[in-house]
mmCIF file of C-alpha atoms in Angstrom:
data_model
loop_
_atom_site.group_PDB
_atom_site.id
_atom_site.type_symbol
_atom_site.label_atom_id
_atom_site.label_comp_id
_atom_site.label_asym_id
_atom_site.label_seq_id
_atom_site.Cartn_x
_atom_site.Cartn_y
_atom_site.Cartn_z
ATOM 1 C CA MET A 402 -24.773 -16.142 -6.270
ATOM 2 C CA LEU A 403 -22.954 -19.479 -6.095
ATOM 3 C CA ARG A 404 -19.673 -17.836 -5.098
ATOM 4 C CA TRP A 405 -21.415 -16.051 -2.224
ATOM 5 C CA ILE A 406 -22.864 -19.352 -0.992
ATOM 6 C CA LEU A 407 -19.457 -21.033 -1.174
ATOM 7 C CA PHE A 408 -17.832 -18.086 0.571
ATOM 8 C CA VAL A 409 -20.351 -18.200 3.444
ATOM 9 C CA ILE A 410 -19.916 -21.976 3.840
ATOM 10 C CA VAL A 411 -16.115 -21.704 4.018
ATOM 11 C CA TYR A 412 -16.302 -18.704 6.372
ATOM 12 C CA LEU A 413 -18.696 -20.472 8.753
ATOM 13 C CA ALA A 414 -16.606 -23.663 8.671
ATOM 14 C CA MET A 415 -13.525 -21.642 9.634
ATOM 15 C CA GLY A 416 -15.510 -19.997 12.412
ATOM 16 C CA LEU A 417 -16.650 -23.332 13.838
ATOM 17 C CA TYR A 418 -13.085 -24.607 13.867
ATOM 18 C CA THR A 419 -11.910 -21.476 15.695
ATOM 19 C CA LEU A 420 -14.803 -21.863 18.144
ATOM 20 C CA GLN A 421 -13.396 -25.263 19.092
ATOM 21 C CA ALA A 422 -10.127 -23.586 20.051
ATOM 22 C CA LEU A 423 -12.009 -21.137 22.263
ATOM 23 C CA ARG A 424 -13.876 -23.972 23.956
ATOM 24 C CA SER A 425 -10.635 -25.825 24.592
ATOM 25 C CA ALA A 426 -8.846 -22.741 25.890
ATOM 26 C CA THR A 427 -11.500 -21.268 28.201
ATOM 27 C CA ARG A 428 -14.556 -22.332 30.136
ATOM 28 C CA TYR A 429 -16.262 -18.920 29.971
ATOM 29 C CA PRO A 430 -19.296 -19.164 27.641
ATOM 30 C CA TRP A 431 -19.470 -15.400 27.134
ATOM 31 C CA MET A 432 -16.237 -15.606 25.114
ATOM 32 C CA TYR A 433 -17.813 -18.105 22.712
ATOM 33 C CA TYR A 434 -20.861 -15.913 22.256
ATOM 34 C CA LEU A 435 -18.762 -12.766 21.818
ATOM 35 C CA TYR A 436 -16.732 -14.439 19.081
ATOM 36 C CA MET A 437 -19.847 -15.772 17.320
ATOM 37 C CA ILE A 438 -21.590 -12.381 17.413
ATOM 38 C CA LEU A 439 -18.481 -10.587 16.138
ATOM 39 C CA ALA A 440 -17.902 -13.113 13.343
ATOM 40 C CA LEU A 441 -21.522 -12.952 12.185
ATOM 41 C CA LEU A 442 -21.624 -9.134 12.305
ATOM 42 C CA ILE A 443 -18.472 -8.917 10.186
ATOM 43 C CA LEU A 444 -19.862 -11.432 7.707
ATOM 44 C CA GLY A 445 -23.238 -9.721 7.522
ATOM 45 C CA ASN A 446 -21.750 -6.270 7.047
ATOM 46 C CA PHE A 447 -19.389 -7.522 4.321
ATOM 47 C CA ILE A 448 -22.224 -9.179 2.388
ATOM 48 C CA TYR A 449 -24.443 -6.126 2.782
ATOM 49 C CA GLN A 450 -21.797 -3.632 1.655
ATOM 50 C CA PHE A 451 -20.875 -5.652 -1.433
ATOM 51 C CA THR A 452 -24.412 -6.528 -2.515
ATOM 52 C CA VAL A 453 -27.076 -4.012 -1.472
ATOM 53 C CA GLY A 454 -25.021 -1.186 0.038
ATOM 54 C CA ASP A 455 -25.200 2.432 -1.076
ATOM 55 C CA GLU A 456 -22.776 1.881 -3.940
ATOM 56 C CA THR A 457 -22.614 -1.521 -5.580
ATOM 57 C CA GLY A 458 -20.383 -2.697 -8.390
ATOM 58 C CA ARG A 459 -16.677 -1.902 -8.517
ATOM 59 C CA VAL A 460 -16.760 1.362 -6.561
ATOM 60 C CA LEU A 461 -14.723 0.778 -3.389
ATOM 61 C CA ASN A 462 -16.191 3.344 -1.008
ATOM 62 C CA ARG A 463 -15.289 3.814 2.676
ATOM 63 C CA PRO A 464 -17.945 1.447 4.111
ATOM 64 C CA LYS A 465 -16.806 -1.247 1.699
ATOM 65 C CA SER A 466 -13.170 -0.664 2.617
ATOM 66 C CA TYR A 467 -13.891 -1.055 6.317
ATOM 67 C CA ALA A 468 -16.037 -4.123 5.690
ATOM 68 C CA PHE A 469 -13.116 -5.606 3.774
ATOM 69 C CA GLY A 470 -10.637 -4.591 6.490
ATOM 70 C CA PHE A 471 -12.605 -6.243 9.298
ATOM 71 C CA LEU A 472 -13.093 -9.354 7.165
ATOM 72 C CA ILE A 473 -9.346 -9.646 6.515
ATOM 73 C CA ALA A 474 -8.659 -9.223 10.239
ATOM 74 C CA ILE A 475 -10.965 -12.013 11.386
ATOM 75 C CA ILE A 476 -10.019 -14.375 8.545
ATOM 76 C CA THR A 477 -6.357 -13.927 9.498
ATOM 77 C CA PHE A 478 -7.273 -14.708 13.118
ATOM 78 C CA ASN A 479 -9.142 -17.842 12.012
ATOM 79 C CA LEU A 480 -6.442 -19.097 9.658
ATOM 80 C CA ILE A 481 -3.670 -18.926 12.251
ATOM 81 C CA THR A 482 -5.849 -20.661 14.826
ATOM 82 C CA ILE A 483 -6.874 -23.352 12.357
ATOM 83 C CA PHE A 484 -3.273 -23.992 11.358
ATOM 84 C CA PHE A 485 -2.379 -25.059 14.888
ATOM 85 C CA LEU A 486 -5.531 -27.059 15.572
ATOM 86 C CA PHE A 487 -5.510 -28.764 12.193
ATOM 87 C CA SER A 488 -1.913 -29.847 12.796
ATOM 88 C CA GLU A 489 -3.019 -31.298 16.133
ATOM 89 C CA ASP A 490 -5.949 -33.099 14.494
ATOM 90 C CA ILE A 491 -3.660 -34.639 11.883
ATOM 91 C CA TYR A 492 -1.355 -35.813 14.662
ATOM 92 C CA ARG A 493 -4.262 -37.344 16.581
ATOM 93 C CA LEU A 494 -5.556 -39.018 13.403
ATOM 94 C CA LEU A 495 -2.171 -40.585 12.638
ATOM 95 C CA ILE A 496 -1.680 -41.854 16.203
ATOM 96 C CA GLY A 497 -5.241 -43.190 16.354
ATOM 97 C CA GLY A 498 -4.840 -44.917 12.991
ATOM 98 C CA TYR A 499 -1.546 -46.442 14.054
ATOM 99 C CA ARG A 500 -3.053 -47.852 17.269
ATOM 100 C CA ARG A 501 -6.083 -49.225 15.484
ATOM 101 C CA LEU A 502 -3.855 -50.845 12.865
ATOM 102 C CA PHE A 503 -1.885 -52.688 15.545
ATOM 103 C CA GLY A 504 -4.870 -53.638 17.710
ATOM 104 C CA ASP A 505 -4.420 -51.089 20.495
ATOM 105 C CA GLU A 506 -8.012 -50.165 21.402
ATOM 106 C CA ARG A 507 -7.105 -47.653 24.121
ATOM 107 C CA GLU A 508 -8.641 -44.214 23.559
ATOM 108 C CA PHE A 509 -6.110 -41.609 22.520
ATOM 109 C CA SER A 510 -6.875 -38.329 24.272
ATOM 110 C CA LEU A 511 -4.596 -35.536 25.428
ATOM 111 C CA PRO A 512 -6.948 -32.752 26.611
ATOM 112 C CA GLU A 513 -4.191 -30.728 28.292
ATOM 113 C CA ARG A 514 -2.107 -30.795 25.118
ATOM 114 C CA ARG A 515 -5.173 -29.665 23.145
ATOM 115 C CA ARG A 516 -5.810 -26.820 25.587
ATOM 116 C CA PHE A 517 -2.173 -25.739 25.478
ATOM 117 C CA LEU A 518 -2.132 -25.648 21.670
ATOM 118 C CA SER A 519 -5.423 -23.759 21.630
ATOM 119 C CA LEU A 520 -3.975 -21.106 23.950
ATOM 120 C CA ILE A 521 -0.845 -20.801 21.798
ATOM 121 C CA ALA A 522 -2.928 -20.593 18.611
ATOM 122 C CA LEU A 523 -5.280 -17.948 19.974
ATOM 123 C CA GLY A 524 -2.411 -15.931 21.413
ATOM 124 C CA LEU A 525 -0.487 -15.889 18.155
ATOM 125 C CA ALA A 526 -3.626 -15.231 16.097
ATOM 126 C CA SER A 527 -4.490 -12.229 18.250
ATOM 127 C CA LEU A 528 -1.241 -10.468 17.248
ATOM 128 C CA PRO A 529 -2.007 -9.906 13.523
ATOM 129 C CA PHE A 530 -5.696 -9.452 14.373
ATOM 130 C CA GLY A 531 -4.829 -6.616 16.756
ATOM 131 C CA ALA A 532 -2.261 -5.213 14.331
ATOM 132 C CA LEU A 533 -4.810 -5.070 11.502
ATOM 133 C CA LEU A 534 -7.294 -3.276 13.764
ATOM 134 C CA TYR A 535 -4.554 -0.853 14.862
ATOM 135 C CA GLY A 536 -3.658 -0.268 11.218
ATOM 136 C CA MET A 537 -7.241 0.854 10.536
ATOM 137 C CA TYR A 538 -7.477 2.996 13.668
ATOM 138 C CA ARG A 539 -4.065 4.704 13.735
ATOM 139 C CA GLY A 540 -1.560 3.153 11.349
ATOM 140 C CA LYS A 541 -2.998 4.658 8.172
ATOM 141 C CA TYR A 542 -2.169 8.194 9.378
ATOM 142 C CA ARG A 543 1.140 7.418 11.074
ATOM 143 C CA PHE A 544 3.101 9.680 8.737
ATOM 144 C CA ARG A 545 6.864 9.442 8.783
ATOM 145 C CA VAL A 546 9.619 11.366 7.020
ATOM 146 C CA LEU A 547 12.401 9.342 5.399
ATOM 147 C CA ASN A 548 15.621 11.172 4.549
ATOM 148 C CA TYR A 549 18.166 10.046 1.956
ATOM 149 C CA ASP A 550 21.449 11.563 0.755
ATOM 150 C CA LEU A 551 22.385 10.581 -2.807
ATOM 151 C CA GLU A 552 25.758 11.397 -4.366
ATOM 152 C CA PHE A 553 26.415 11.942 -8.073
ATOM 153 C CA LYS A 554 29.663 12.730 -9.824
ATOM 154 C CA ASP A 555 27.987 14.762 -12.566
ATOM 155 C CA LEU A 556 25.527 16.728 -10.428
ATOM 156 C CA PRO A 557 25.852 20.437 -11.306
ATOM 157 C CA GLU A 558 27.717 22.161 -8.470
ATOM 158 C CA GLU A 559 24.903 24.680 -8.055
ATOM 159 C CA PHE A 560 22.609 21.813 -6.982
ATOM 160 C CA HIS A 561 24.875 20.455 -4.259
ATOM 161 C CA ASN A 562 22.668 19.957 -1.156
ATOM 162 C CA TYR A 563 19.525 20.533 -3.225
ATOM 163 C CA THR A 564 16.511 18.992 -1.472
ATOM 164 C CA ILE A 565 13.495 17.233 -2.959
ATOM 165 C CA THR A 566 10.336 16.235 -1.127
ATOM 166 C CA GLN A 567 8.511 13.386 -2.842
ATOM 167 C CA ILE A 568 4.952 12.318 -2.077
ATOM 168 C CA SER A 569 2.945 9.691 -3.918
ATOM 169 C CA ASP A 570 -0.357 7.791 -3.933
ATOM 170 C CA VAL A 571 -2.527 10.271 -2.069
ATOM 171 C CA HIS A 572 -5.743 8.317 -2.832
ATOM 172 C CA SER A 573 -7.911 11.126 -1.502
ATOM 173 C CA GLY A 574 -11.080 9.084 -1.963
ATOM 174 C CA SER A 575 -10.065 7.010 1.057
ATOM 175 C CA PHE A 576 -9.511 9.895 3.500
ATOM 176 C CA ASP A 577 -11.807 10.125 6.523
ATOM 177 C CA ASN A 578 -10.008 12.404 9.014
ATOM 178 C CA ARG A 579 -9.344 16.020 8.084
ATOM 179 C CA LYS A 580 -7.145 16.803 11.091
ATOM 180 C CA LYS A 581 -4.817 13.930 10.261
ATOM 181 C CA ILE A 582 -4.525 15.072 6.646
ATOM 182 C CA GLU A 583 -3.875 18.625 7.808
ATOM 183 C CA TYR A 584 -1.040 17.267 9.923
ATOM 184 C CA GLY A 585 0.377 15.284 6.982
ATOM 185 C CA VAL A 586 0.311 18.322 4.695
ATOM 186 C CA SER A 587 1.933 20.521 7.348
ATOM 187 C CA LEU A 588 4.640 17.876 7.780
ATOM 188 C CA ILE A 589 5.412 18.093 4.048
ATOM 189 C CA ASN A 590 5.755 21.870 4.264
ATOM 190 C CA LYS A 591 7.863 21.573 7.411
ATOM 191 C CA GLN A 592 10.615 19.888 5.369
ATOM 192 C CA LYS A 593 11.207 23.198 3.530
ATOM 193 C CA SER A 594 12.588 21.437 0.469
ATOM 194 C CA ASP A 595 13.585 23.244 -2.706
ATOM 195 C CA VAL A 596 10.989 21.422 -4.799
ATOM 196 C CA ILE A 597 7.982 19.139 -4.204
ATOM 197 C CA LEU A 598 7.411 16.232 -6.595
ATOM 198 C CA PHE A 599 4.211 14.149 -6.648
ATOM 199 C CA THR A 600 4.309 10.796 -8.423
ATOM 200 C CA GLY A 601 0.670 9.973 -9.119
ATOM 201 C CA ASP A 602 -2.634 8.522 -7.887
ATOM 202 C CA LEU A 603 -4.244 11.654 -6.520
ATOM 203 C CA VAL A 604 -7.639 9.900 -6.401
ATOM 204 C CA ASN A 605 -9.071 6.391 -6.303
ATOM 205 C CA ASN A 606 -11.333 6.927 -9.306
ATOM 206 C CA LYS A 607 -13.021 10.335 -9.552
ATOM 207 C CA THR A 608 -11.926 13.958 -9.487
ATOM 208 C CA SER A 609 -14.715 14.726 -7.006
ATOM 209 C CA GLU A 610 -12.860 12.680 -4.373
ATOM 210 C CA MET A 611 -10.102 15.306 -4.266
ATOM 211 C CA GLU A 612 -12.304 18.383 -4.205
ATOM 212 C CA PRO A 613 -12.810 18.457 -0.387
ATOM 213 C CA TRP A 614 -9.039 18.251 0.107
ATOM 214 C CA ALA A 615 -7.807 20.495 -2.711
ATOM 215 C CA ASP A 616 -7.568 23.566 -0.495
ATOM 216 C CA LEU A 617 -5.224 21.726 1.871
ATOM 217 C CA PHE A 618 -2.875 20.443 -0.826
ATOM 218 C CA ALA A 619 -2.888 23.847 -2.470
ATOM 219 C CA THR A 620 -1.037 25.128 0.620
ATOM 220 C CA LEU A 621 2.010 23.009 -0.220
ATOM 221 C CA GLU A 622 4.898 25.329 -0.971
ATOM 222 C CA ALA A 623 8.438 25.033 -2.342
ATOM 223 C CA PRO A 624 10.737 27.742 -3.785
ATOM 224 C CA ASP A 625 11.190 25.928 -7.094
ATOM 225 C CA GLY A 626 7.581 24.805 -7.410
ATOM 226 C CA LYS A 627 5.445 21.673 -7.333
ATOM 227 C CA TYR A 628 5.416 19.108 -10.144
ATOM 228 C CA SER A 629 3.280 16.028 -10.679
ATOM 229 C CA VAL A 630 2.484 13.093 -12.947
ATOM 230 C CA LEU A 631 -0.518 10.785 -13.288
ATOM 231 C CA GLY A 632 -0.867 7.335 -11.747
ATOM 232 C CA ASN A 633 -2.967 4.404 -12.907
ATOM 233 C CA HIS A 634 -5.939 5.320 -10.682
ATOM 234 C CA ASP A 635 -6.122 8.872 -12.022
ATOM 235 C CA TYR A 636 -7.535 7.720 -15.366
ATOM 236 C CA GLY A 637 -10.782 6.359 -13.905
ATOM 237 C CA ASP A 638 -10.238 2.908 -15.390
ATOM 238 C CA TYR A 639 -11.533 0.920 -12.418
ATOM 239 C CA ILE A 640 -15.180 1.950 -12.290
ATOM 240 C CA PRO A 641 -18.023 1.934 -14.829
ATOM 241 C CA TRP A 642 -18.933 5.213 -16.552
ATOM 242 C CA ASP A 643 -22.193 6.149 -18.223
ATOM 243 C CA THR A 644 -20.311 7.257 -21.321
ATOM 244 C CA GLU A 645 -16.739 7.455 -22.574
ATOM 245 C CA GLU A 646 -17.220 11.215 -22.722
ATOM 246 C CA ALA A 647 -17.928 11.327 -18.976
ATOM 247 C CA LYS A 648 -14.775 9.342 -18.269
ATOM 248 C CA ALA A 649 -12.682 11.606 -20.505
ATOM 249 C CA GLN A 650 -14.155 14.693 -18.842
ATOM 250 C CA ASN A 651 -13.276 13.314 -15.413
ATOM 251 C CA LEU A 652 -9.622 13.057 -16.459
ATOM 252 C CA GLU A 653 -9.633 16.597 -17.843
ATOM 253 C CA ASP A 654 -11.198 17.841 -14.613
ATOM 254 C CA LEU A 655 -8.474 16.099 -12.613
ATOM 255 C CA LYS A 656 -5.752 17.708 -14.700
ATOM 256 C CA ALA A 657 -7.363 21.110 -14.230
ATOM 257 C CA LEU A 658 -7.715 20.576 -10.479
ATOM 258 C CA GLN A 659 -4.034 19.733 -10.133
ATOM 259 C CA ARG A 660 -3.133 22.932 -11.909
ATOM 260 C CA GLN A 661 -5.527 24.914 -9.691
ATOM 261 C CA MET A 662 -3.715 23.439 -6.689
ATOM 262 C CA GLY A 663 -0.471 24.843 -8.044
ATOM 263 C CA PHE A 664 1.044 21.687 -9.531
ATOM 264 C CA ASP A 665 2.771 21.717 -12.897
ATOM 265 C CA LEU A 666 1.441 18.454 -14.335
ATOM 266 C CA LEU A 667 3.945 16.754 -16.655
ATOM 267 C CA LEU A 668 2.208 14.708 -19.367
ATOM 268 C CA ASN A 669 5.075 13.042 -21.240
ATOM 269 C CA GLU A 670 7.008 16.293 -21.148
ATOM 270 C CA ASN A 671 9.878 17.966 -19.327
ATOM 271 C CA ARG A 672 10.993 21.126 -17.564
ATOM 272 C CA TYR A 673 14.352 22.476 -16.434
ATOM 273 C CA LEU A 674 15.123 23.415 -12.852
ATOM 274 C CA LYS A 675 17.713 26.188 -12.980
ATOM 275 C CA LYS A 676 20.046 27.454 -10.301
ATOM 276 C CA GLY A 677 22.789 29.900 -11.190
ATOM 277 C CA GLY A 678 24.485 28.488 -14.272
ATOM 278 C CA GLY A 679 23.432 24.917 -13.559
ATOM 279 C CA LYS A 680 20.280 23.043 -14.507
ATOM 280 C CA ILE A 681 18.497 19.758 -13.911
ATOM 281 C CA ALA A 682 16.126 18.166 -16.409
ATOM 282 C CA LEU A 683 12.849 17.203 -14.748
ATOM 283 C CA ILE A 684 11.008 14.645 -16.879
ATOM 284 C CA GLY A 685 7.484 13.364 -16.273
ATOM 285 C CA VAL A 686 5.758 10.446 -17.985
ATOM 286 C CA GLU A 687 2.158 9.351 -17.843
ATOM 287 C CA ASN A 688 1.487 6.000 -16.223
ATOM 288 C CA TRP A 689 3.351 3.005 -17.622
ATOM 289 C CA GLY A 690 2.920 -0.271 -15.767
ATOM 290 C CA ARG A 691 3.647 -3.923 -16.328
ATOM 291 C CA GLY A 692 0.997 -6.631 -15.990
ATOM 292 C CA GLY A 693 -2.162 -5.118 -17.414
ATOM 293 C CA PHE A 694 -1.728 -1.567 -16.131
ATOM 294 C CA LYS A 695 -2.139 1.411 -18.450
ATOM 295 C CA LYS A 696 0.836 2.128 -20.675
ATOM 296 C CA ALA A 697 0.294 5.780 -21.552
ATOM 297 C CA GLY A 698 3.858 6.750 -20.683
ATOM 298 C CA ASP A 699 6.108 7.730 -23.570
ATOM 299 C CA LEU A 700 9.699 8.077 -22.383
ATOM 300 C CA LYS A 701 11.044 9.199 -25.758
ATOM 301 C CA LYS A 702 8.451 11.942 -26.112
ATOM 302 C CA ALA A 703 8.905 13.079 -22.517
ATOM 303 C CA SER A 704 12.675 13.405 -23.049
ATOM 304 C CA GLU A 705 12.557 15.358 -26.293
ATOM 305 C CA GLY A 706 15.076 18.192 -26.200
ATOM 306 C CA ILE A 707 17.003 16.704 -23.268
ATOM 307 C CA ALA A 708 20.751 16.440 -23.885
ATOM 308 C CA PRO A 709 22.576 13.231 -22.925
ATOM 309 C CA ALA A 710 24.892 15.230 -20.652
ATOM 310 C CA ASP A 711 22.010 16.796 -18.675
ATOM 311 C CA PHE A 712 21.426 15.644 -15.125
ATOM 312 C CA LYS A 713 18.001 13.976 -15.201
ATOM 313 C CA ILE A 714 15.249 13.289 -12.688
ATOM 314 C CA LEU A 715 12.353 11.195 -13.959
ATOM 315 C CA LEU A 716 8.874 11.038 -12.434
ATOM 316 C CA SER A 717 7.195 7.717 -13.302
ATOM 317 C CA HIS A 718 4.424 6.307 -11.125
ATOM 318 C CA ASP A 719 5.064 2.573 -11.515
ATOM 319 C CA PRO A 720 8.544 1.174 -10.645
ATOM 320 C CA SER A 721 8.135 -1.616 -13.203
ATOM 321 C CA HIS A 722 8.653 1.119 -15.828
ATOM 322 C CA TRP A 723 12.110 1.780 -14.391
ATOM 323 C CA GLU A 724 12.955 -1.917 -14.400
ATOM 324 C CA ASP A 725 11.632 -2.677 -17.880
ATOM 325 C CA LYS A 726 12.401 0.497 -19.820
ATOM 326 C CA VAL A 727 14.259 3.263 -18.009
ATOM 327 C CA ILE A 728 17.494 1.690 -16.791
ATOM 328 C CA HIS A 729 18.136 0.189 -20.236
ATOM 329 C CA ASP A 730 17.375 3.369 -22.172
ATOM 330 C CA ASP A 731 20.121 5.094 -24.146
ATOM 331 C CA LEU A 732 19.769 8.184 -21.964
ATOM 332 C CA HIS A 733 21.131 7.943 -18.432
ATOM 333 C CA TYR A 734 18.357 8.818 -15.949
ATOM 334 C CA HIS A 735 20.223 9.632 -12.772
ATOM 335 C CA LEU A 736 17.235 9.477 -10.424
ATOM 336 C CA THR A 737 13.730 8.102 -10.924
ATOM 337 C CA LEU A 738 10.921 8.718 -8.429
ATOM 338 C CA SER A 739 8.023 6.244 -8.273
ATOM 339 C CA GLY A 740 5.274 4.982 -5.986
ATOM 340 C CA HIS A 741 2.360 2.672 -6.811
ATOM 341 C CA THR A 742 3.173 -0.359 -4.612
ATOM 342 C CA HIS A 743 2.154 1.187 -1.223
ATOM 343 C CA GLY A 744 4.502 -1.448 0.206
ATOM 344 C CA MET A 745 1.201 -3.379 0.154
ATOM 345 C CA GLN A 746 0.365 -1.351 3.321
ATOM 346 C CA PHE A 747 1.518 -4.394 5.272
ATOM 347 C CA GLY A 748 4.952 -5.666 6.219
ATOM 348 C CA ILE A 749 7.817 -5.567 8.675
ATOM 349 C CA GLU A 750 10.522 -2.934 8.589
ATOM 350 C CA ILE A 751 13.352 -2.541 11.092
ATOM 351 C CA PRO A 752 15.914 -0.167 9.553
ATOM 352 C CA GLY A 753 19.201 -1.941 8.973
ATOM 353 C CA TRP A 754 17.739 -5.342 9.877
ATOM 354 C CA VAL A 755 14.487 -6.328 8.208
ATOM 355 C CA LYS A 756 12.561 -5.040 5.209
ATOM 356 C CA TRP A 757 9.788 -7.368 4.093
ATOM 357 C CA SER A 758 6.337 -7.219 2.559
ATOM 358 C CA PRO A 759 4.366 -9.724 0.459
ATOM 359 C CA VAL A 760 4.444 -7.160 -2.352
ATOM 360 C CA LYS A 761 8.096 -8.113 -2.971
ATOM 361 C CA TRP A 762 6.779 -11.211 -4.744
ATOM 362 C CA ARG A 763 5.164 -8.921 -7.320
ATOM 363 C CA TYR A 764 7.630 -6.027 -7.513
ATOM 364 C CA LYS A 765 11.408 -6.366 -7.338
ATOM 365 C CA TYR A 766 11.686 -2.686 -6.450
ATOM 366 C CA TRP A 767 8.900 -2.037 -3.970
ATOM 367 C CA ALA A 768 10.016 0.487 -1.329
ATOM 368 C CA GLY A 769 12.982 2.764 -0.729
ATOM 369 C CA ILE A 770 16.180 3.437 -2.645
ATOM 370 C CA TYR A 771 17.649 1.038 -5.207
ATOM 371 C CA GLU A 772 20.582 1.383 -7.613
ATOM 372 C CA GLU A 773 21.094 -0.370 -10.930
ATOM 373 C CA LEU A 774 23.618 0.434 -13.671
ATOM 374 C CA GLY A 775 24.629 3.631 -11.905
ATOM 375 C CA GLN A 776 21.016 4.890 -11.762
ATOM 376 C CA PHE A 777 18.865 5.352 -8.659
ATOM 377 C CA ILE A 778 15.174 4.903 -7.986
ATOM 378 C CA ASN A 779 13.154 5.782 -4.902
ATOM 379 C CA VAL A 780 9.871 3.910 -4.519
ATOM 380 C CA ASN A 781 7.719 5.926 -2.141
ATOM 381 C CA ARG A 782 5.426 3.869 0.117
ATOM 382 C CA GLY A 783 2.552 6.299 -0.417
ATOM 383 C CA PHE A 784 0.815 9.052 1.506
ATOM 384 C CA GLY A 785 -2.670 7.486 1.493
ATOM 385 C CA PHE A 786 -4.198 4.035 1.406
ATOM 386 C CA LEU A 787 -6.511 1.956 -0.765
ATOM 387 C CA GLY A 788 -8.525 -1.245 -0.338
ATOM 388 C CA TYR A 789 -7.595 -2.264 3.196
ATOM 389 C CA PRO A 790 -8.294 0.995 5.092
ATOM 390 C CA GLY A 791 -5.125 0.940 7.126
ATOM 391 C CA ARG A 792 -1.413 0.283 7.302
ATOM 392 C CA VAL A 793 0.563 -2.214 9.362
ATOM 393 C CA GLY A 794 4.348 -1.882 9.534
ATOM 394 C CA ILE A 795 4.521 0.011 6.228
ATOM 395 C CA TRP A 796 3.638 3.532 7.304
ATOM 396 C CA PRO A 797 2.585 6.490 5.093
ATOM 397 C CA GLU A 798 5.685 8.184 3.775
ATOM 398 C CA ILE A 799 7.078 11.604 2.987
ATOM 399 C CA THR A 800 10.463 11.279 1.300
ATOM 400 C CA VAL A 801 13.170 13.930 1.476
ATOM 401 C CA ILE A 802 16.133 13.404 -0.860
ATOM 402 C CA ARG A 803 19.222 15.581 -0.677
ATOM 403 C CA LEU A 804 21.357 15.651 -3.821
ATOM 404 C CA ARG A 805 25.096 15.847 -3.218
ATOM 405 C CA LYS A 806 28.012 16.214 -5.612
ATOM 406 C CA THR A 807 30.639 13.571 -5.010
ATOM 407 C CA GLY A 808 33.729 14.953 -3.275
ATOM 408 C CA LYS A 809 32.101 18.253 -2.314
ATOM 409 C CA ALA A 810 31.755 19.051 1.398
#
């Protein structure tokens, strides 16, 4: 209860500060009232959803996600505005103190400067505020296809120009627009890759979240099949369960559903993709993550029977596994496919110029292709979304990787 009281006090204090910027910038009272009504509605909805809403506790349902999204948007707006005005207040305080110290009793007031700074603050604050709203309205379904060509000296010749479509982090429990998901699934099929590989987090928490969408994802097709692994959310670790048996059954149901959808689920095991006389070892581990995430992945077990000379593709949900275990393993894993980070669903990307997201402070390898010790990893930015119900700058991704043998046209 105390934390809610403190939160409301801080939120209202931020709102009052922002209101001062509005009063300095405009003389239209309706703008003050509009801001106050909007701020109070967002606060009220957030408190309601996280206290007495339909689902309380740790279950992050759609209403809660949107309540959180709107709260983040307006807090961002407030913080940027406050930054400018607080800087101005500090400046005024220092000048006023200096004059008082040296006996200058003239009033220090620069109303035009205050109005100018308020306009600048509100203008800049409106950019991320609008972007966060756009991310919830359109950005979360702004699917894009990213294509990569990767060359390997020891790729079997039969697999030259072999294509892989990777998807990750579906998070079906967050979906709220069937037509958009239909479009995303059709876009995956449109790539006509040789194989489809899914790298975990089919649901947020429960198998039932995927059931309304299973028929759509069952239509995914590739000549050499569809393979998958589990992500940290697939185990149901983030919500309370009535019994451990119910939690275990949920995981078994999820495994069964993936198989019904046509996916070959790799649980610390491997398969061979064969083409003519050549073959590629496809290895899948259960989730292994640094920093408190489940460590069910067993790389040694998953690679049993794989020869050192085999060309290897590893499916591992969390890229920290690659950093901590895979690239230093005795076996050489030519290509690892991961997801998990979502690129934090927020950042700035201009191909060839800028690639930034706050998630880089947590994960060294957070989006796209990286190479270390002659081994590659692709970290997929995710198909779905979680928490904040949108995406800004880091759009939902379908990855297409073409394998090429070095020196072969």
